[in-house]
CSV table of C-alpha atoms in Angstrom, one decimal:
chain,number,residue,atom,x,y,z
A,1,UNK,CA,0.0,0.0,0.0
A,2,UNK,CA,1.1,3.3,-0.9
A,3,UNK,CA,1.1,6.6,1.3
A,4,UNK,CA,-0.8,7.9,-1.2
A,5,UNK,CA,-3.8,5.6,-0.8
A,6,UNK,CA,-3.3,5.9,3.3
A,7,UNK,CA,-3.6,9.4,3.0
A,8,UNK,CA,-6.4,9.2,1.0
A,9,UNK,CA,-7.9,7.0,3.0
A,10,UNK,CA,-7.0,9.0,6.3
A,11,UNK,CA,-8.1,12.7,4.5
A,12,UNK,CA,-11.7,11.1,3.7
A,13,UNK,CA,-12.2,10.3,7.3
A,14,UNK,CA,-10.3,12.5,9.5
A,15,UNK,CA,-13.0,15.1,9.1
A,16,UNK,CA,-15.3,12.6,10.8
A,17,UNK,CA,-17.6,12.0,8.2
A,18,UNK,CA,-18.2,8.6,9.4
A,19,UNK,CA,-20.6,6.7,7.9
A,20,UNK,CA,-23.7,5.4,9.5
A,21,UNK,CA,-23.2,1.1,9.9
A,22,UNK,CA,-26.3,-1.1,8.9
A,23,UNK,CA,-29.1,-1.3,11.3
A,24,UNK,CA,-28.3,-4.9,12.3
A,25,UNK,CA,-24.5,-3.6,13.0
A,26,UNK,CA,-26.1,-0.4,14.1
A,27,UNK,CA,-28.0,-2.5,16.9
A,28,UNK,CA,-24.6,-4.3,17.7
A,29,UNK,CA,-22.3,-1.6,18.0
A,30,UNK,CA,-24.1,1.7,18.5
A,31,UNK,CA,-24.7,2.8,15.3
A,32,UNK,CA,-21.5,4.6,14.3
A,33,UNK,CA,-17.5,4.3,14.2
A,34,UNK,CA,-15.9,4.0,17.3
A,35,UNK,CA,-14.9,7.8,18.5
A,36,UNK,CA,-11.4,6.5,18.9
A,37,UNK,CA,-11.1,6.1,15.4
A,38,UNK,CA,-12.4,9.5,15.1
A,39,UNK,CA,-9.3,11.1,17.2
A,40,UNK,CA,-6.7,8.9,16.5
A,41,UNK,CA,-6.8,9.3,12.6
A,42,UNK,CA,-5.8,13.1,11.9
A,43,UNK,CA,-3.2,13.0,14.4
A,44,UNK,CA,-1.8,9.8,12.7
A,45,UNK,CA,-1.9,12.3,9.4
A,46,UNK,CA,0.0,14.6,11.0
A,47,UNK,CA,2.7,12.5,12.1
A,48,UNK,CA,3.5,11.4,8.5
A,49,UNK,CA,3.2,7.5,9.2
A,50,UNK,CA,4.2,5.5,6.1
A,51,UNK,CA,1.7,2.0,6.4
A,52,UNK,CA,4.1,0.4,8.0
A,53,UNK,CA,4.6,2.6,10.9
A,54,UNK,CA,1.2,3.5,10.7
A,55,UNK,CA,0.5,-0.8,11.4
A,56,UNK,CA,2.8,-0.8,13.9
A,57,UNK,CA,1.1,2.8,15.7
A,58,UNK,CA,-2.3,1.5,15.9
A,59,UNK,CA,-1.2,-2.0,16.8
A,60,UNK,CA,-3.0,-5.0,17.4
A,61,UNK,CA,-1.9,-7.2,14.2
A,62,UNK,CA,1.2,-7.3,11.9
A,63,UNK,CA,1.1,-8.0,8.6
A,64,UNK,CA,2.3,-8.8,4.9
A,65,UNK,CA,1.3,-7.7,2.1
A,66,UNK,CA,-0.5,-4.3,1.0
A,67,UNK,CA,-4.0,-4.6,2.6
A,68,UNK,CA,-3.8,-5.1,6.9
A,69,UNK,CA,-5.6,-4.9,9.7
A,70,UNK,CA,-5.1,-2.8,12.6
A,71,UNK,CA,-6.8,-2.9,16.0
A,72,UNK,CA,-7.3,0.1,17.8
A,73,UNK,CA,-6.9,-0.4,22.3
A,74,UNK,CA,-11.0,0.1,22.2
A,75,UNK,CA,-12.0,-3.1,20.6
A,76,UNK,CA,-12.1,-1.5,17.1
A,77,UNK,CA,-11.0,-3.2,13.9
A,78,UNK,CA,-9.6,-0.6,10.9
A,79,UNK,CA,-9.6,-2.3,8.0
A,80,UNK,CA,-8.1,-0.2,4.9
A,81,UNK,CA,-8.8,-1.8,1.9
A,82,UNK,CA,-6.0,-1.4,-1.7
A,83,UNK,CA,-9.1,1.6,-2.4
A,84,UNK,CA,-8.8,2.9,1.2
A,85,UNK,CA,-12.5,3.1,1.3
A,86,UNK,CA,-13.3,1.3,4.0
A,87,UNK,CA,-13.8,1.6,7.4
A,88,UNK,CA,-15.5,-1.1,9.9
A,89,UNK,CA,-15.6,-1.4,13.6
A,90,UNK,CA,-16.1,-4.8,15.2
A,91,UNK,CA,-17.4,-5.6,18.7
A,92,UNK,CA,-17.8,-9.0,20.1
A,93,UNK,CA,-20.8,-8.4,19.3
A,94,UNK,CA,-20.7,-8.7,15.7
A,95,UNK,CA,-22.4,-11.4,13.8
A,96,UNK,CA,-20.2,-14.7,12.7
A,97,UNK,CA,-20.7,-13.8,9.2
A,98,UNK,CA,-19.8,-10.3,9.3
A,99,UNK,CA,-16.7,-11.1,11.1
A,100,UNK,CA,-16.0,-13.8,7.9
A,101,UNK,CA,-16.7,-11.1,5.2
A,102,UNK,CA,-14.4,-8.5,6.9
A,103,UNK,CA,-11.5,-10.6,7.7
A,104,UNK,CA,-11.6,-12.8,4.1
A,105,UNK,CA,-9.3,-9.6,1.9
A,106,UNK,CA,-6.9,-11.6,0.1
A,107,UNK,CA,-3.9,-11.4,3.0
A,108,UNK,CA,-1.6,-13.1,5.0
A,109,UNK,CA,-2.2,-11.7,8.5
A,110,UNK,CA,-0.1,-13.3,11.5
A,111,UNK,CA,-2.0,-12.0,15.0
A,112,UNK,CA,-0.4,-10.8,18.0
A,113,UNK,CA,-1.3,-10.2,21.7
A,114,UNK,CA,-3.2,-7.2,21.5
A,115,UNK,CA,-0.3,-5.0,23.7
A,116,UNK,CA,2.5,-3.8,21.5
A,117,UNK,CA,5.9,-5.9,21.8
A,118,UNK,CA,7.5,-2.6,23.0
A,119,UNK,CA,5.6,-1.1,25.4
A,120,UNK,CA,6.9,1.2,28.1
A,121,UNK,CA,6.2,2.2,31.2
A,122,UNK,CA,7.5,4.9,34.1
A,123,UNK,CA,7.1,4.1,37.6
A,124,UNK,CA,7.7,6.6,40.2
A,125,UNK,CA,8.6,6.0,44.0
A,126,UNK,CA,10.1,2.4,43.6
A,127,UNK,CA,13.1,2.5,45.6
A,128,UNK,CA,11.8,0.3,48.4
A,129,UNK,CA,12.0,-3.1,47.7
A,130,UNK,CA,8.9,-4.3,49.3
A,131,UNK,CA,6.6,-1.2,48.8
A,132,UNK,CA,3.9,-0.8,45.9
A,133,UNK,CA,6.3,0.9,43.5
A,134,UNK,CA,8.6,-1.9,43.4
A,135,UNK,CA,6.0,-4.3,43.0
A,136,UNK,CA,4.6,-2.3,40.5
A,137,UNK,CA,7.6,-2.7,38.8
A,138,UNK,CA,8.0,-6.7,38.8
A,139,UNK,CA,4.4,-7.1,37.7
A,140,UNK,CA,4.9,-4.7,34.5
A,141,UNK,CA,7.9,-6.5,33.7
A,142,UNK,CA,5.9,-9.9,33.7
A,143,UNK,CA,3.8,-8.6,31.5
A,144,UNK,CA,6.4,-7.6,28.8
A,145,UNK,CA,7.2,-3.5,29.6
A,146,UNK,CA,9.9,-2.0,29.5
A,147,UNK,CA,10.1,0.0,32.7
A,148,UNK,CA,11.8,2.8,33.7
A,149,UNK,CA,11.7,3.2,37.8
A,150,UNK,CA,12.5,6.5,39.5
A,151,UNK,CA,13.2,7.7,42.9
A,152,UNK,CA,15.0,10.8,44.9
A,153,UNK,CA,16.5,7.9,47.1
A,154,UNK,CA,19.0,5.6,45.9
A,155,UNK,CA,17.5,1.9,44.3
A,156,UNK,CA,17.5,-0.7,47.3
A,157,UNK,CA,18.6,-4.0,46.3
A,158,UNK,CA,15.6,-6.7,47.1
A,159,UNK,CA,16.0,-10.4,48.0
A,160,UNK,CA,18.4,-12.9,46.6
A,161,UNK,CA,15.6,-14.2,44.4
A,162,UNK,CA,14.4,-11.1,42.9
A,163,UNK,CA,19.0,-10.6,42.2
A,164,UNK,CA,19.3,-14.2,40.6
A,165,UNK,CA,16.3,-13.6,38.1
A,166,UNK,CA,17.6,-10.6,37.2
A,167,UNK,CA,14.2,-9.2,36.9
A,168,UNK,CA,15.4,-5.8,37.2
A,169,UNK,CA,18.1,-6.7,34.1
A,170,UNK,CA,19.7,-3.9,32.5
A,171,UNK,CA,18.3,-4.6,29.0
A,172,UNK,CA,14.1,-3.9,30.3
A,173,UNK,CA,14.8,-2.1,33.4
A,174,UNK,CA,16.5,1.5,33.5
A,175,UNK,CA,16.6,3.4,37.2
A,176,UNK,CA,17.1,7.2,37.5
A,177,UNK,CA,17.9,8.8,40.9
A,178,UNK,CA,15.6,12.3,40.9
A,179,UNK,CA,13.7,14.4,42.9
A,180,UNK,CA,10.4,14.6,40.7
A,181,UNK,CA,9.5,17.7,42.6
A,182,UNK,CA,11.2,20.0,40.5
A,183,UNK,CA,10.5,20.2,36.8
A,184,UNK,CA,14.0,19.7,35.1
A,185,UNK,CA,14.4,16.3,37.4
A,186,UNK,CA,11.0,15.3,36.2
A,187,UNK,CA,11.7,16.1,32.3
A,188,UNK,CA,15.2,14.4,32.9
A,189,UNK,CA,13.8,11.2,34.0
A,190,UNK,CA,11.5,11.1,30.5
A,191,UNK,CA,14.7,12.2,28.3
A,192,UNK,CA,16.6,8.9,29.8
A,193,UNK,CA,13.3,7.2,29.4
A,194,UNK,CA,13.8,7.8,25.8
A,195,UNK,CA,17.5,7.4,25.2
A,196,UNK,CA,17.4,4.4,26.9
A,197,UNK,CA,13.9,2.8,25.2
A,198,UNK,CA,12.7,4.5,22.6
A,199,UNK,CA,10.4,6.6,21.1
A,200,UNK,CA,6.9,6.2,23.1
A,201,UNK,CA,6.0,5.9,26.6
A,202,UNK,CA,3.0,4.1,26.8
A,203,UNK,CA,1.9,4.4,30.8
A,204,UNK,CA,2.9,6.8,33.7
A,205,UNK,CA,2.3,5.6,37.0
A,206,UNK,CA,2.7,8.5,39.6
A,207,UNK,CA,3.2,6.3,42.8
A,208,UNK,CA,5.9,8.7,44.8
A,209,UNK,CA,5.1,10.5,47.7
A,210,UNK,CA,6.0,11.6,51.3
A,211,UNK,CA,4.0,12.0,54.3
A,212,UNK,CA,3.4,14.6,56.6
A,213,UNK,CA,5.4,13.8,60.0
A,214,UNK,CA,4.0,15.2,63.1
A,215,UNK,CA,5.9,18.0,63.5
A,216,UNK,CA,6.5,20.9,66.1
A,217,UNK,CA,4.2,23.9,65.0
A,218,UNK,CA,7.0,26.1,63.4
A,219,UNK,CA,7.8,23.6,61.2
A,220,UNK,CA,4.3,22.3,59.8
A,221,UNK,CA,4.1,25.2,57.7
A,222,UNK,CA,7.0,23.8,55.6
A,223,UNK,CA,6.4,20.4,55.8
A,224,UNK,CA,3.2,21.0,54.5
A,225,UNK,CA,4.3,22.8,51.4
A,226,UNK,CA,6.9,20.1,50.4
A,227,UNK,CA,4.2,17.3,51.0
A,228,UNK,CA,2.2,18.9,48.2
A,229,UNK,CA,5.2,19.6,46.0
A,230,UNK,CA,6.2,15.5,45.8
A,231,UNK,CA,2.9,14.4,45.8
A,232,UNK,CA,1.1,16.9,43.5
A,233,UNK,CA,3.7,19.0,42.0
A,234,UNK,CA,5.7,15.9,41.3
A,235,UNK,CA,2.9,14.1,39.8
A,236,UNK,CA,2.1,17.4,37.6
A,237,UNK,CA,5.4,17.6,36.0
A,238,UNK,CA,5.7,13.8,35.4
A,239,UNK,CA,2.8,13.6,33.2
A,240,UNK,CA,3.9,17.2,31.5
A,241,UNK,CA,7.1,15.6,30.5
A,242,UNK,CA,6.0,12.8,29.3
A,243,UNK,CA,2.8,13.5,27.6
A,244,UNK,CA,5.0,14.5,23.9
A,245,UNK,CA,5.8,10.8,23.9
A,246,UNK,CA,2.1,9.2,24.3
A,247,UNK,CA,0.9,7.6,21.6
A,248,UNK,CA,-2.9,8.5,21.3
A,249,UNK,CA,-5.3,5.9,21.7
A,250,UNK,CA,-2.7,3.5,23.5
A,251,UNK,CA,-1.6,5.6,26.6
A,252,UNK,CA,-2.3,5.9,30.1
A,253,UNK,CA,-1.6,8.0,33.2
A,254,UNK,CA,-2.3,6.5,36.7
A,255,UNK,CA,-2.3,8.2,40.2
A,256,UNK,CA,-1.8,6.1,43.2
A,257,UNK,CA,-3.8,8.3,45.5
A,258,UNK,CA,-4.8,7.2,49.0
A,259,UNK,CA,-8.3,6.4,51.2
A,260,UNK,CA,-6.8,10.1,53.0
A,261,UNK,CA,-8.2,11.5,49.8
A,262,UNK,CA,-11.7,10.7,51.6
A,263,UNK,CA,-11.1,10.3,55.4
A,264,UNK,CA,-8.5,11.5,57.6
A,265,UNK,CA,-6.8,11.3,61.1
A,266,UNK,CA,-5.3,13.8,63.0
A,267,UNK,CA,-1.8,16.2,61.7
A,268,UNK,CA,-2.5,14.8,58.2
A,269,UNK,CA,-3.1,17.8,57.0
A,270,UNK,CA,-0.6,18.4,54.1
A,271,UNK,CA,-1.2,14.3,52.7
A,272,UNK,CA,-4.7,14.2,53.2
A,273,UNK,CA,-4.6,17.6,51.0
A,274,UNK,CA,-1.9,16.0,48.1
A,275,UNK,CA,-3.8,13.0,48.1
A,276,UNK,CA,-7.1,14.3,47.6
A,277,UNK,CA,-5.6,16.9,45.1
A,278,UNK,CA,-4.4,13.8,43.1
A,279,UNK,CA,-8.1,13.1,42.4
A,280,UNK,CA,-8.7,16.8,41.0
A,281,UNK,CA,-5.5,16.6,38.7
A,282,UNK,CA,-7.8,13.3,37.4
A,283,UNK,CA,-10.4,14.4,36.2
A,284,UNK,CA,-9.1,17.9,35.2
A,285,UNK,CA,-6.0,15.7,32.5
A,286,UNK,CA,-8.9,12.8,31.7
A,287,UNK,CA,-11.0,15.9,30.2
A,288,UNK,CA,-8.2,18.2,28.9
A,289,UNK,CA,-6.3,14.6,27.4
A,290,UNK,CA,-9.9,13.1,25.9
A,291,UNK,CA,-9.4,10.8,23.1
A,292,UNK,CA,-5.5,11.1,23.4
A,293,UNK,CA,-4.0,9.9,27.0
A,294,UNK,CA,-6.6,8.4,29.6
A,295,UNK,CA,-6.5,9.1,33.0
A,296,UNK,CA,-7.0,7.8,36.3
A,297,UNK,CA,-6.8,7.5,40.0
A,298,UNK,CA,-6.1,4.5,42.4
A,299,UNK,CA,-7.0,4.9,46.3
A,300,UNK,CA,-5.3,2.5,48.5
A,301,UNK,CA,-6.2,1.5,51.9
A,302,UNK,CA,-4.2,0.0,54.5
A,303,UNK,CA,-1.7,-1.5,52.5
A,304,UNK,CA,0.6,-4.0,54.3
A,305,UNK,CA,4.3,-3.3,52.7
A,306,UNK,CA,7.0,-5.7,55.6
A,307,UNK,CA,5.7,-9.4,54.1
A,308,UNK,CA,8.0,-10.3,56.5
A,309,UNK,CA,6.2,-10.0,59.4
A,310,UNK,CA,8.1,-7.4,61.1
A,311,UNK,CA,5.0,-5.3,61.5
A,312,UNK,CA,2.4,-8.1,63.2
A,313,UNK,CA,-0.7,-8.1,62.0
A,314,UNK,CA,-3.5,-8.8,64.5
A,315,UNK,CA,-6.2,-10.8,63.5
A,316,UNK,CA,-8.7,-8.0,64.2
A,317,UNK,CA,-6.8,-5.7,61.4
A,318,UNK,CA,-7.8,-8.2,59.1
A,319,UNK,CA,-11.4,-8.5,60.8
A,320,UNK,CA,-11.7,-5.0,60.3
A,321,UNK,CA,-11.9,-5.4,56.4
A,322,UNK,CA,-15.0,-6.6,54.5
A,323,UNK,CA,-13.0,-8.2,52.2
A,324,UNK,CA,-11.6,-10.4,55.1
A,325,UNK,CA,-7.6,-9.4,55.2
A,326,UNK,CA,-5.3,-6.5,55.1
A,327,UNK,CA,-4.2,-5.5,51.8
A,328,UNK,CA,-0.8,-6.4,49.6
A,329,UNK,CA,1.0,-4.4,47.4
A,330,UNK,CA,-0.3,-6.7,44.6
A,331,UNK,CA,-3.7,-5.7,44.8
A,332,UNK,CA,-2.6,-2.1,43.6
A,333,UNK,CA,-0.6,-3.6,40.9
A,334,UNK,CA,-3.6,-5.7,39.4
A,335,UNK,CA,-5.9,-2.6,39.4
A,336,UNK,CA,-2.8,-0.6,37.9
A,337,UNK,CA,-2.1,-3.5,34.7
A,338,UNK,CA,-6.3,-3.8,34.2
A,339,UNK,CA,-6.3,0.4,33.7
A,340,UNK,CA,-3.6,0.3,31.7
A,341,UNK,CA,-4.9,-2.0,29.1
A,342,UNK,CA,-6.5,-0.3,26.3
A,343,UNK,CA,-8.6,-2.9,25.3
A,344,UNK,CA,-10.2,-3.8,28.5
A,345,UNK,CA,-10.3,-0.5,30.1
A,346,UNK,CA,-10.8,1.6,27.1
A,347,UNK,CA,-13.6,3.3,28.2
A,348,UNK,CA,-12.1,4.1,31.6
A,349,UNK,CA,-10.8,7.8,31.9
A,350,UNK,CA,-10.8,10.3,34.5
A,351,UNK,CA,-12.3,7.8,37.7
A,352,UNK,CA,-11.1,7.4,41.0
A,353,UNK,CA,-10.7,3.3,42.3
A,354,UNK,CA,-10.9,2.8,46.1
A,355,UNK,CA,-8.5,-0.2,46.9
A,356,UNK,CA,-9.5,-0.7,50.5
A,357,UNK,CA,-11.0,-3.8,51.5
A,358,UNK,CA,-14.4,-2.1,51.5
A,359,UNK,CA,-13.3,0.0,54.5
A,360,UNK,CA,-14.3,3.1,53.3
A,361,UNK,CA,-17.6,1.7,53.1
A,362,UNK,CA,-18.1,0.7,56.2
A,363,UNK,CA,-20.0,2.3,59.5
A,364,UNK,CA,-18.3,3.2,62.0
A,365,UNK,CA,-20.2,3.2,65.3
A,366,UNK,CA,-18.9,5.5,68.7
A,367,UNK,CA,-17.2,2.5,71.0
A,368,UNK,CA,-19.2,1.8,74.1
């Protein structure tokens, strides 16, 4: 296929003059091309993609040949025909012999796991070897990212198992020492990000923070200030920095927030404020980034980070949940891969998930 015929095919449909499907695909699917379609295309004109690259951008399937496929991370199917005429969204949904007639073009067509080989992902706050970022860190590598993990401390070697498997090898994992609260740390973390991966940065997890310590009254006023400028400043001029680099449609920012965002305890002033102004940067980037980057927010709860039993756990802290147990850095990580998968969480931008044990949801009655 030429880039001729893609741009021909991209100029007929990047003013959205989508047409309207037949009525038994317009009961299926909604009546009209998906709206991802809609943003992703001019933008994809703009970049200059050659069919190739432009394969390889929207992702999904590779291919040989001049005709291809290309999923979009919403469920969508493109399929540009040697015309570049047409244009057909498929859902599960779709009837059997629909699916036949679309996918029968004269092609060879080898398909992939729907997450591109070279995905990337920046982790913040993973210096601890038994706290969520680091955790976050091993489950992204499992699943075939490339990570980059930053910290202001130094990285903290874990156990002797997570040395020998070399999970944090040199060749997927890339750390950089910086303090995200000012800007030029922030943008330097991205540009090694980049020298050392790649073009594209595919997820942003903003999991750094810092507490408020209870301090002696001159000093609150200064504790508070740098509480907000990790945790919400930091988390501001992460997703600045790295925004350039997202590819639209494919791309996802996450939050880690706290339950503080939504209850508090006493001289927790300056976290219970960064956390809960984590859940305003949401919604505010989800609507500014629509169609392009989504975004959202994961609350934690008690979250039990010394496996190895240093800090006892009575069995009434794990009474005290609904769900029956205290929770594990592994439930954040779960929520954190599910968000960032553009097929299954698609339609997932700018919400706030409580990962608490259903504590927040609980009563709380005065003691007798």
């Amino acid at each position: 296929m030429t880039q001729g015929v893609v741009d021909s095919w991209v100029k007929k449909f990047a003013w959205f003059q989508f047409p309207k499907l037949s009525e038994e695909k317009a009961h299926l699917e909604g009546g009209y091309v998906d709206r991802a379609c809609m943003t992703t295309l001019p933008l994809l004109r703009n970049s200059g993609f050659t069919a190739r690259r432009l394969v390889e951008r929207v992702g999904g399937f590779h291919l040989q040949g001049k005709p291809y496929l290309a999923s979009t991370f919403s469920e969508s199917i493109l399929r540009v025909a040697t015309s570049g005429k047409k244009l057909v969204q498929l859902r599960q949904g779709i009837s059997l012999k629909d699916r036949k007639e679309i996918l029968s073009a004269d092609m060879e067509v080898q398909e992939t796991p729907h997450l591109p080989r070279d995905r990337c992902a920046i982790i913040t706050g993973v210096a601890k070897p038994t706290a969520i970022g680091r955790c976050l860190v091993h489950h992204f590598l499992e699943n075939g990212y490339k990570v980059v993990g930053a910290d202001i401390c130094e990285l903290e070697l874990g156990t002797s198992e997570e040395t020998s498997t070399q999970k944090l090898s040199a060749d997927r994992f890339h750390f950089v020492q910086a303090d995200i609260s000012d800007p030029l740390q922030a943008k330097q973390i991205v540009d090694e990000t980049i020298q050392k991966f790649g073009g594209s940065i595919h997820v942003l997890i903003n999991n750094a923070g810092r507490t408020t310590p209870t301090l002696p009254e001159e000093n609150r006023v200064k504790a508070f200030a740098e509480t907000l400028a990790v945790n919400v400043n930091g988390a501001y001029y992460m997703s600045e920095s790295v925004l350039p680099y997202m590819p639209a449609g494919q791309s996802s920012i996450i939050h880690i927030s706290s339950t503080r965002a939504l209850q508090s305890e006493p001289h927790s002033e300056g976290y219970a404020t960064s956390k809960a102004g984590l859940v305003g940067l949401t919604h505010a980037q989800a609507i500014t980034l629509s169609g392009k980057v989504r975004v959202n927010v994961i609350l934690p709860g008690w979250i039990n980070t010394d496996p190895s039993g240093n800090a006892a756990l009575r069995l009434e802290d794990h009474e005290w949940h609904p769900a029956g147990r205290v929770g594990v850095p592994d439930d954040v990580a779960h929520m954190c891969l599910f968000l960032c998968d553009s097929m299954r969480a698609g339609f997932i931008t700018g919400q706030q998930f409580v990962v608490d044990g259903g504590v927040t949801k609980k009563m709380v009655y005065p003691s007798d």
